[in-house]
Every structure is written in structure tokens, then in C-alpha cells.
């Protein structure tokens, strides 16, 4: 149940902690795209964050924004 799920998520987080950077509550302004590949993001504060792999996690509220961003 829920308690086992929390344990699993904690183990996943501990495994990934030194391998990836997770940014919570970071507002996205734009994507950095080179040769049709997403190379990073630009935050609403103007910070550019690059990565070999970029994973965007949008909730339901961000679905329209993400669609519009990807259509650029």
C-alpha cells in the first residue's frame, strides 16, 4: 500500500541523488534546442540549465503550456 510506496520512492531518490539534479518548483520560460534536440532549459529567472538528458515534469495545469512550447 501507501507505506510500501513511500519506501520504494525513498530508495529511488537515494539511488538517483548523486546522479541527477532535480529542480522542484522551477518555472520554465523556454527550451534550449540545438539540431532538433533539447539541450537544456531557460527558467523564468533567466537561468540556463543544460543537461545530457532533460526530463520535463508538468502537471495537468502545465499541459497547455507544454504543448505550446513544443510547437515552437
Coordinates of C-alpha atoms in Angstrom, one line a residue, residues 8-20:
X8 CA 10.2 2.5 -2.8
X9 CA 10.2 6.2 -3.7
X10 CA 12.8 6.9 -1.0
X11 CA 15.1 4.1 -2.4
X12 CA 14.7 5.5 -5.9
X13 CA 15.5 9.0 -4.6
X14 CA 18.6 7.8 -2.7
X15 CA 19.8 5.9 -5.8
X16 CA 19.4 8.9 -8.1
X17 CA 20.5 11.6 -5.6
X18 CA 24.1 11.8 -6.8
X19 CA 23.4 11.0 -10.4
X20 CA 20.8 13.7 -11.4

